[in-house]
Structures are given as structure tokens and as C-alpha cells.
Short mmCIF file of C-alpha atoms in Angstrom, two decimals:
data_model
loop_
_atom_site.label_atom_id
_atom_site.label_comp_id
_atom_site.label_asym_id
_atom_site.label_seq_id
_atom_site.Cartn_x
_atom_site.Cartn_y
_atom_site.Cartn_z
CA UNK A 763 0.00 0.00 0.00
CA UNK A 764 1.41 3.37 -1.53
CA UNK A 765 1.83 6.06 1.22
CA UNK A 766 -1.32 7.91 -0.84
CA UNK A 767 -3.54 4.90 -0.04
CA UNK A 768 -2.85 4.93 3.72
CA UNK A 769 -3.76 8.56 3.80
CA UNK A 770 -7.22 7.97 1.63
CA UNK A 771 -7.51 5.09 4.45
CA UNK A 772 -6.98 7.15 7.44
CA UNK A 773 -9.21 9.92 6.15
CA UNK A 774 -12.08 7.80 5.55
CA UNK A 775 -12.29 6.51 9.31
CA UNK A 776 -12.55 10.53 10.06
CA UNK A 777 -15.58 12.32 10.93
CA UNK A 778 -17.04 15.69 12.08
CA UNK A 779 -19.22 16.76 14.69
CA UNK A 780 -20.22 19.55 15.68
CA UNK A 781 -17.15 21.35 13.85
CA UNK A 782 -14.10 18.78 15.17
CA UNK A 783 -12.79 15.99 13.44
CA UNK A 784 -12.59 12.64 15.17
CA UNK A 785 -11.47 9.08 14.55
CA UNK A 786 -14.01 6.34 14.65
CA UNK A 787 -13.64 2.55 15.70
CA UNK A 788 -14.42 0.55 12.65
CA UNK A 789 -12.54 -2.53 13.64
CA UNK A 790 -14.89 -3.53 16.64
CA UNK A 791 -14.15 -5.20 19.89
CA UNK A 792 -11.89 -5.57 21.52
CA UNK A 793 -10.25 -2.57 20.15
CA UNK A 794 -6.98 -3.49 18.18
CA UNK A 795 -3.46 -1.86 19.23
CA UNK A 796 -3.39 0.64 15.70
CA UNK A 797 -6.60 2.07 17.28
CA UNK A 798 -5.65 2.47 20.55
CA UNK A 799 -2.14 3.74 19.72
CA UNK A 800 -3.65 6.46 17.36
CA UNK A 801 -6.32 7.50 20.09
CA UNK A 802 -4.24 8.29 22.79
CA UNK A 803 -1.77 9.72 19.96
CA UNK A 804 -4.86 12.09 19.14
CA UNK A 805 -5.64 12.92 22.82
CA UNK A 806 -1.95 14.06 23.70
CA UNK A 807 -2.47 16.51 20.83
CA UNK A 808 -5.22 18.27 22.05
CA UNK A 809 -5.35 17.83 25.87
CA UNK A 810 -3.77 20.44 27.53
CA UNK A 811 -1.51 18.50 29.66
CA UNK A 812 -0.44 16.20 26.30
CA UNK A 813 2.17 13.59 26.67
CA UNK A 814 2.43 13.84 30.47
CA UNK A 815 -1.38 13.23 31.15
CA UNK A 816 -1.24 10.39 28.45
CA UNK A 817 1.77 8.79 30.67
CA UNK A 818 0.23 9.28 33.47
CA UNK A 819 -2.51 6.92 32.73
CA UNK A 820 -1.46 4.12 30.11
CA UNK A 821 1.66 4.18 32.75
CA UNK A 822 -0.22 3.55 35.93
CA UNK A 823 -1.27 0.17 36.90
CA UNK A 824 -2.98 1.25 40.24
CA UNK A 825 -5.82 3.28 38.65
CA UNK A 826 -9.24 3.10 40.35
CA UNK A 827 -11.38 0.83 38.79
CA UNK A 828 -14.46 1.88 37.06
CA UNK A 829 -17.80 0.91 37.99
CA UNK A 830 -19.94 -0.33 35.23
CA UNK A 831 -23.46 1.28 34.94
CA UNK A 832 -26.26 -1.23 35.21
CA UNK A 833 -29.05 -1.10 32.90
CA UNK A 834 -32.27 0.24 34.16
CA UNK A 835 -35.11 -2.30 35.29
CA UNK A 836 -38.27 -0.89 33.99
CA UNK A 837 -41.24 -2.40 35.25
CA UNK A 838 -44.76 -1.78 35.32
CA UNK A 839 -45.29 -0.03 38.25
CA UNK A 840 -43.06 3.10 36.77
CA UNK A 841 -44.70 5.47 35.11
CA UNK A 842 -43.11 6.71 31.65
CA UNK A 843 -41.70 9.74 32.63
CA UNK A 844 -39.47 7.78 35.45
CA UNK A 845 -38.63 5.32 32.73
CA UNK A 846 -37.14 8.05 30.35
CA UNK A 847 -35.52 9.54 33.79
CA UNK A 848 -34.12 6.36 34.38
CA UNK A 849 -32.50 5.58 31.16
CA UNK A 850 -31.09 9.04 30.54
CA UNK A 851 -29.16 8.36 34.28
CA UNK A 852 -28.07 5.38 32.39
CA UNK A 853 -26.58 7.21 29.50
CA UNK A 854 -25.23 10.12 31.66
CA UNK A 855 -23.24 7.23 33.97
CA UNK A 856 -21.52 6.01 30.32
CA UNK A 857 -20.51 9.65 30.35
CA UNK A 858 -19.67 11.69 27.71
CA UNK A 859 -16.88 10.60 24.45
CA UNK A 860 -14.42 13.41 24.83
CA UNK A 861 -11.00 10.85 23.61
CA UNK A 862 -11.75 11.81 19.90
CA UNK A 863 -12.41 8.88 18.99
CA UNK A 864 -15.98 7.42 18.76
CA UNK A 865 -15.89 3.71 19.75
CA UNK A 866 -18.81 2.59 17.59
CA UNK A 867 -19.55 2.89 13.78
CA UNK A 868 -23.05 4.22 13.65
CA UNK A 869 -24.27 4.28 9.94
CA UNK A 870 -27.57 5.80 9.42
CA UNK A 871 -28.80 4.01 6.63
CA UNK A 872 -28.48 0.16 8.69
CA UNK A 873 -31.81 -1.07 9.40
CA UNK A 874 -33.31 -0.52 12.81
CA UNK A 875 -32.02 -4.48 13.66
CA UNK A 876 -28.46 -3.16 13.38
CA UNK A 877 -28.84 -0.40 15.25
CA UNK A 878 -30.35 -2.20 17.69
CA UNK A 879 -27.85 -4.77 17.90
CA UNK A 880 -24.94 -2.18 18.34
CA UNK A 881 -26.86 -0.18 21.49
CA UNK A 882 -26.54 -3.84 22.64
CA UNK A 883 -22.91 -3.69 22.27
CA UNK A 884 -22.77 -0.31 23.69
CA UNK A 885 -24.48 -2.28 26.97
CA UNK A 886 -21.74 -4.41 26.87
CA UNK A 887 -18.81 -2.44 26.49
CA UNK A 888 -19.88 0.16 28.74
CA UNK A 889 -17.83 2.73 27.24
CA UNK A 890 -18.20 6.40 26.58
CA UNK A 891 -20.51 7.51 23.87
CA UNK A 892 -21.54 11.08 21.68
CA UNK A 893 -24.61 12.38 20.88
CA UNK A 894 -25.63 10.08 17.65
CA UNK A 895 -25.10 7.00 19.84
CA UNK A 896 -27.33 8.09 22.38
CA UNK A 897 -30.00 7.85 19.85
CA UNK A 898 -29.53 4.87 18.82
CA UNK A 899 -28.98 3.82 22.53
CA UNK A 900 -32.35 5.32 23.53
CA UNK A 901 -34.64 3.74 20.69
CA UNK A 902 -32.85 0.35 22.19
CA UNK A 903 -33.98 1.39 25.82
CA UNK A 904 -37.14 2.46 25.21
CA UNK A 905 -38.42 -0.52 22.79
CA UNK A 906 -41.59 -1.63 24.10
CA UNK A 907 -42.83 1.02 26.03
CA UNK A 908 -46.32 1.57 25.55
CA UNK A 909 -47.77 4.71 24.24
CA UNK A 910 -44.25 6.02 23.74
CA UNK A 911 -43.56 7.56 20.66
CA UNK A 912 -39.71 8.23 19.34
CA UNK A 913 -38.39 10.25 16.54
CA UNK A 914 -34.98 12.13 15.78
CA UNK A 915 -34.47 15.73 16.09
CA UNK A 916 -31.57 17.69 14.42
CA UNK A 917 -30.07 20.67 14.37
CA UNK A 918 -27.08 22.49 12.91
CA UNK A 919 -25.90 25.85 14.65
CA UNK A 920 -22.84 28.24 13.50
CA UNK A 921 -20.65 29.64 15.87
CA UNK A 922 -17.77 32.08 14.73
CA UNK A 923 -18.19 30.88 11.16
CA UNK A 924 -17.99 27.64 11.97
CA UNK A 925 -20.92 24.68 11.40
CA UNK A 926 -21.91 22.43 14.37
CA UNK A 927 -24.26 19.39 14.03
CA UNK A 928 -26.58 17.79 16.58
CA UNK A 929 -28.47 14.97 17.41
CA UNK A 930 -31.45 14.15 19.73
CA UNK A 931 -34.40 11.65 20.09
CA UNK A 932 -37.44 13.39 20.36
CA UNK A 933 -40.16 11.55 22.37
CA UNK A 934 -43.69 11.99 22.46
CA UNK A 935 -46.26 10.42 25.34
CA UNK A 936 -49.97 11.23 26.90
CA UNK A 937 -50.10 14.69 24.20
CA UNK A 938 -46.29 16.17 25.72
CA UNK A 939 -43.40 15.95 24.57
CA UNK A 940 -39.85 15.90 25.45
CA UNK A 941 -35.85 14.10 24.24
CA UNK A 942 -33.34 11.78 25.00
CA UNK A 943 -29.40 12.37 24.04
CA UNK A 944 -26.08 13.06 25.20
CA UNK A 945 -24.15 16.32 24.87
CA UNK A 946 -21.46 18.58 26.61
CA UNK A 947 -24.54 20.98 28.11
CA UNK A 948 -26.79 20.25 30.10
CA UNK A 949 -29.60 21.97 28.29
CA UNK A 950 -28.96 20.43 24.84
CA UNK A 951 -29.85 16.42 25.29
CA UNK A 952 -32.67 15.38 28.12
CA UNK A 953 -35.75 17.44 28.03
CA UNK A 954 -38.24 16.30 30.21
CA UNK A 955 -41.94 15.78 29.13
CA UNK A 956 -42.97 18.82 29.66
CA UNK A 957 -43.92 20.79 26.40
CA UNK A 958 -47.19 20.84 24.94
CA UNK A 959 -46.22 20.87 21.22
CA UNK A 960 -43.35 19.88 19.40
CA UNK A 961 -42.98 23.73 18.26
CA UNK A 962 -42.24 24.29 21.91
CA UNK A 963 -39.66 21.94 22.35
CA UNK A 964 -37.51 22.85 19.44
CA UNK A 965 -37.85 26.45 20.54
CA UNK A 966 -36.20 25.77 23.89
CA UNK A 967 -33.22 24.15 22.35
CA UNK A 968 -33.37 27.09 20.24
CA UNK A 969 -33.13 29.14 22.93
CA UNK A 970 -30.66 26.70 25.19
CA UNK A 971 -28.19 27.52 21.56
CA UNK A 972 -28.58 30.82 22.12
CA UNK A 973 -26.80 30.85 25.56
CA UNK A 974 -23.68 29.50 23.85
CA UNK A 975 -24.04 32.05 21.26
CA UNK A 976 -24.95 29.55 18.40
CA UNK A 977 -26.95 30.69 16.11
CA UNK A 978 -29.50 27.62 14.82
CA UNK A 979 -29.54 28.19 10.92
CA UNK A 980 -31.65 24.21 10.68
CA UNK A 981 -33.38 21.99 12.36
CA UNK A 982 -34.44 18.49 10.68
CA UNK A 983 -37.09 16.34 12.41
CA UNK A 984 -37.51 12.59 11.48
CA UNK A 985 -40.41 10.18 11.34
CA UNK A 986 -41.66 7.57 14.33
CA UNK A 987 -39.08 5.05 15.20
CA UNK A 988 -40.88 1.54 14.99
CA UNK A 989 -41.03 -0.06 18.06
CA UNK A 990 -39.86 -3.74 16.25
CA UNK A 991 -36.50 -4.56 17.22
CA UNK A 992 -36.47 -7.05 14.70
CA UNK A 993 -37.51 -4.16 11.97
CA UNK A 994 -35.37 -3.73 8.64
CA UNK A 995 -36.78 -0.69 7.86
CA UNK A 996 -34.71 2.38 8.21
CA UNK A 997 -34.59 5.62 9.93
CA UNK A 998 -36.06 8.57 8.23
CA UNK A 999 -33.40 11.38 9.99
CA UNK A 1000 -34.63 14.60 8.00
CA UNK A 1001 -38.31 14.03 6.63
CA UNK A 1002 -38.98 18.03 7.65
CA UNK A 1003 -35.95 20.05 7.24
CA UNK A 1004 -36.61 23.98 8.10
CA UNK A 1005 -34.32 27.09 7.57
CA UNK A 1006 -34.51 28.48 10.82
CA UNK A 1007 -33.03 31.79 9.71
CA UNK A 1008 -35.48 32.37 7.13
CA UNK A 1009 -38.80 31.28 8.46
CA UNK A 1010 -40.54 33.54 10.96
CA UNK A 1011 -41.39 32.05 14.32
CA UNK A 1012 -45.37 31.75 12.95
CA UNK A 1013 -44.27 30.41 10.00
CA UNK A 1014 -41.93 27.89 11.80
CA UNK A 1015 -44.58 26.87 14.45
CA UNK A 1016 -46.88 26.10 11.52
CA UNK A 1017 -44.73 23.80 9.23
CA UNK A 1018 -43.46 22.26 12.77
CA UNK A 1019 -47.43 21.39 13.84
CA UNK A 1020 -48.34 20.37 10.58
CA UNK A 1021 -45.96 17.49 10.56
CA UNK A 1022 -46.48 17.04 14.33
CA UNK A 1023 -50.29 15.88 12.96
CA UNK A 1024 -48.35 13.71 10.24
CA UNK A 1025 -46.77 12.02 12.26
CA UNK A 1026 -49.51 11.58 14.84
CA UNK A 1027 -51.12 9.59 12.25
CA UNK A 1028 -48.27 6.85 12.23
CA UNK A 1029 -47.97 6.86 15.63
CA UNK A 1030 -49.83 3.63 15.50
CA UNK A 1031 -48.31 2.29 12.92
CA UNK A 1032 -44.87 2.23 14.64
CA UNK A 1033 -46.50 1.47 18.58
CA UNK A 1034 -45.97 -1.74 19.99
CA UNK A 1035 -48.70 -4.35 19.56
CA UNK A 1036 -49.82 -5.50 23.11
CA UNK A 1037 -51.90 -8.50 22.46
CA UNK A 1038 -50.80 -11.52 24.07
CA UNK A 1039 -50.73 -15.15 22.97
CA UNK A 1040 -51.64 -13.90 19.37
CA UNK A 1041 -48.59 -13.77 16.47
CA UNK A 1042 -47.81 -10.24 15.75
CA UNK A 1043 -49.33 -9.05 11.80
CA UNK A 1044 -47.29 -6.09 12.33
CA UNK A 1045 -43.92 -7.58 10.90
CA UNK A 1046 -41.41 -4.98 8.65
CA UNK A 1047 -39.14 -8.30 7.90
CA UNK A 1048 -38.73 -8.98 4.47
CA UNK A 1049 -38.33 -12.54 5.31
CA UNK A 1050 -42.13 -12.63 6.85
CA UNK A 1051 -43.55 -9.76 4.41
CA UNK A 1052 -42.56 -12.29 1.92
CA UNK A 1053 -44.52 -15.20 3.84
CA UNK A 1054 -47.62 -13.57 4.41
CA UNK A 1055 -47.93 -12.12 0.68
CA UNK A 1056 -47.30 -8.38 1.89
CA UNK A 1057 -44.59 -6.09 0.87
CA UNK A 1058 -42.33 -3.77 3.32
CA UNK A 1059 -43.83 -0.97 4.02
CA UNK A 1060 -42.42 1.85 1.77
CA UNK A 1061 -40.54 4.36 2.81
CA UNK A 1062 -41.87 8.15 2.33
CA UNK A 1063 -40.14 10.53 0.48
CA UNK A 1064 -38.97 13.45 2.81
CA UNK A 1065 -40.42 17.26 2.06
CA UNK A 1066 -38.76 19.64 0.56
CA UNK A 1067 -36.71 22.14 2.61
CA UNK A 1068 -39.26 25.38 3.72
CA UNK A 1069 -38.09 28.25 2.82
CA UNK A 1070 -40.52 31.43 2.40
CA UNK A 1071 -39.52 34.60 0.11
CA UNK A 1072 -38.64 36.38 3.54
CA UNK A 1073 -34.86 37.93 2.82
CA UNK A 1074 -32.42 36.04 5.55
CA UNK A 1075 -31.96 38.72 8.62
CA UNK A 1076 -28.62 40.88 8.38
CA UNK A 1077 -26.15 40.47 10.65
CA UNK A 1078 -27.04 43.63 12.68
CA UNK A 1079 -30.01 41.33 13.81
CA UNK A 1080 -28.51 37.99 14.48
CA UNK A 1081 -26.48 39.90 16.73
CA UNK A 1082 -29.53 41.29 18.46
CA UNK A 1083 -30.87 37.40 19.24
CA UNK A 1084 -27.81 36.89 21.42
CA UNK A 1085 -28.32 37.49 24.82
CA UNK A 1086 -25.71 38.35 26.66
CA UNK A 1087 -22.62 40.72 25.83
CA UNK A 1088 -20.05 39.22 23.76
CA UNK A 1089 -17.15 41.58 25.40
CA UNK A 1090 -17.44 39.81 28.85
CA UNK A 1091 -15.53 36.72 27.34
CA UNK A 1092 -12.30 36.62 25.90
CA UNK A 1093 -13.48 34.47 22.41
CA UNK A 1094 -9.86 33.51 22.09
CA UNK A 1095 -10.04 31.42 25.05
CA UNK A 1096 -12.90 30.13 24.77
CA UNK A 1097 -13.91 26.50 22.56
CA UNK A 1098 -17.27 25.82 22.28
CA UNK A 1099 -18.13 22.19 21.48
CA UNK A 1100 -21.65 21.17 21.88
#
């Protein structure tokens, strides 16, 4: 292999989130030594302490030991909102990834029996994840809860010219709804089931952005996750995708209710089926499609981006939507990385 090759090799196992680049595991468990060398080779670069922290630690036999999270019990005498409080103190005890190096391929285009398979090995390994693992994490957790309605929520913020992207699971139970998800704040993952409409939920993150000084130029929200962990359909990531910057907030609230109905009207189709001692007819296999003379549900084609004729607001006025004064930080000390 020609010195080009390796470098067309080592760029492909590269990705970005929100603005960084960072190395991801595609050689599975138990991580191989080229991994491991090249993570702790990528942490000594941008830690502050570098090579002395890294020694510090791959040096030390007499580290503490690390206590592995248990998996919530969730039985029936919870009710859902301690469930989703239960599995987000799950995902907060894995902790957040912040090695640069994300220690499971997620590819978005797997069917939902894939994804399902690697939250299990996320179980397993009990290792430190980002925020599109905690989706795929929480639609593994929160399989078979009744009435419970999942779907992912997007967004992607600038920041001193530079593009961020995020990733949530939106959930939606008794008319509220809420999220799921892992992040460096606080105020940008769990969101309890408190808001009446979606609208309202995607304006608080909106506004949770806004105390980083992010501006939120789109935010994409999916279809209902099928509760079938046996499912090969896929996840639709981006079936409404809106331009933040260029829709007014009555135009945004309507386009964000109107597929709010939509996708109250597949809520059932993706809900678990709670009859017992009858076979499930609710089957997205092809294997079993194929054996009862049906075909797999089709997927729907995602809308167009909204955009109205409105002129995109000048800078003057993005600068307005910030809320606090720019001159009480020193911006070239400060790294923002949500």
C-alpha cells in the first residue's frame, strides 16, 4: 500500500461533529493496538496537559477501577416519565466521548435491527458515547414502552463561522413531549416531558443555543421510530428540514405542527402491539412480508426544505438574538463544542 492509499484510508475513518474531526472505531471489539495507539496519539495533541497526562494513565497500573453502569429495570409499576428519567441516568453514567475517537460505527442508513444490535454492544462495552449514539442507545432502551412515541431531532448551529451538528431523540407520550441524548450541556440532550407541542420543544433548544451564542440556521425532524426490534426498515433522519433563519417564528410553528399531525397519524403504525398469545401481523421483515404475501412498508419521500420569500436577517439582527454581551468573554479562550 502506496503512502497515498494509507492517507485515503486514514481519512475515511474521520468524521465531524459539531465542527471537530474525530477518529471512529471501525474494527470492533476488543479494540486493536493501531486504534488504541492512534487514540491516545490524538488525545496528547489536544489535551492540555499532552504527553504527560497520556503517561500518566497508560503508565499507571494502580488506577481506580471503574464501575460499570447497570441497565435500568423498567417495570410496570413506573410510570413513563421515570422510565425516560431512568434511562437518561443510564446514558449520563456512560458519560460523555471526549477521547476523539468514537468507539462505535453508527451508519444511518443500517436497518433498525443493526442499530439495535450495536446499542446492545454499547451495553456491553460500557464505554463512553456522543450524541448520535445516544440515539440509537435510547430507541434500544425504550423498545416496548407503551404509548411512547420516538423520533430524531436535528439541528445544525454556527458559531464564529464555523458549522456544528446535533443529534437528539425526540419523544412523544400522553399529548407532551420531550428528548433523549447526550451532549457537553446540560440543556442540549434530556428534556423532560414537559412541552405541549413539538414547536415548543424545538424552541427551547433554540433558545438553550442561544446561551452559547450559536446561532440555529436548521433543524431536521424525522419520522416515528418503529417499536420492532427485529424491523429492517430504516430511519427517516430529515423528513422536515426547516431554515430556521429564514422562516418567521409563525411560520416555523406552523410547518413544525403540521408534521407534528403527520406524524400523529403513524404513531400507530410504529406502537408496539400488546396482544398476548396472538402472532404479531405487524412484521417490517422482508423474510415474513414475503410469507404472508405483503410487501415492506415503503418508505416516504422526505419534504422539501421550507423556505418562504422572507430575505435572511442581516447580521445587525442575528447579533440582536444573542443574549448576553459578547465583550465579557475573551473568544480567544474560549472553545465551544456542543
Amino acid at each position: 500500500m502506496t503512502s497515498k492509499d494509507a492517507e485515503k484510508k486514514e481519512e475515511k475513518e474521520f468524521q465531524e461533529e459539531n465542527g471537530v474531526l474525530f477518529y471512529v472505531n471501525k474494527d470492533g471489539f476488543p479494540i486493536n493496538r493501531k486504534t488504541w495507539d492512534r487514540m491516545w496519539t490524538h488525545v496528547a495533541k489536544i489535551h492540555p496537559e499532552g504527553e504527560s497526562m497520556v503517561s500518566k494513565i497508560r503508565g499507571n497500573r494502580d488506577l481506580p477501577k471503574i464501575q460499570v453502569p447497570t441497565v435500568p429495570v423498567l417495570h410496570g409499576g413506573m410510570t413513563v416519565a421515570d422510565k425516560l428519567d431512568a434511562i437518561q441516568n443510564y446514558m449520563c453514567q456512560l458519560e460523555y466521548n471526549h477521547t476523539g475517537t468514537q468507539f462505535y460505527e453508527i451508519r444511518k442508513n443500517r436497518p433498525l435491527t443493526g442499530l439495535n444490535d450495536c446499542a446492545k454492544e454499547m451495553i456491553k462495552e460500557a464505554l463512553p458515547i456522543k450524541c448520535l449514539e445516544a440515539v440509537i442507545l435510547g430507541i434500544h432502551l425504550t423498545n416496548g414502552i407503551s404509548g411512547l412515541e420516538r423520533f430524531p431531532i436535528s439541528f445544525k448551529t454556527q458559531f464564529m463561522g464555523n458549522f456544528h451538528r446535533h443529534v437528539v431523540l425526540g419523544v412523544y407520550y400522553g399529548g407532551r413531549y420531550g428528548s433523549l441524548g447526550m451532549s457537553r450541556r446540560d440543556d442540549l440532550m434530556y428534556k423532560s416531558l414537559t412541552f405541549p407541542t413539538l414547536t415548543d420543544l424545538i424552541i427551547d433548544f433554540e433558545d438553550s443555543y442561544k446561551r452559547y451564542w450559536h446561532i440555529v440556521k436548521k433543524a431536521k425532524v424525522g419520522l416515528p421510530v418503529p417499536h420492532d426490534p427485529h424491523s429492517y426498515e430504516t430511519l427517516n433522519w430529515k423528513y422536515l428540514s426547516l431554515n430556521m433563519r429564514k422562516l418567521t417564528r409563525t411560520e416555523q410553528r406552523k410547518e413544525i405542527e403540521r408534521h407534528a399531525k403527520d406524524m400523529k397519524s403513524r404513531f400507530k403504525q410504529s406502537s408496539p402491539v400488546k396482544e398476548v398469545g396472538k402472532p404479531s401481523t405487524l412484521t417490517t421483515s422482508p423474510r415474513k412480508d414475503s410469507y404472508v404475501g405483503r410487501t415492506p412498508r415503503p418508505q416516504p419521500s422526505p419534504r422539501k426544505e421550507v423556505v418562504t420569500k422572507e430575505t435572511v436577517r442581516s447580521s445587525p439582527d442575528d447579533s440582536d438574538s444573542i443574549p448576553m454581551d459578547k465583550k465579557q468573554l475573551n473568544i480567544g479562550d474560549y472553545q465551544i463544542r456542543i
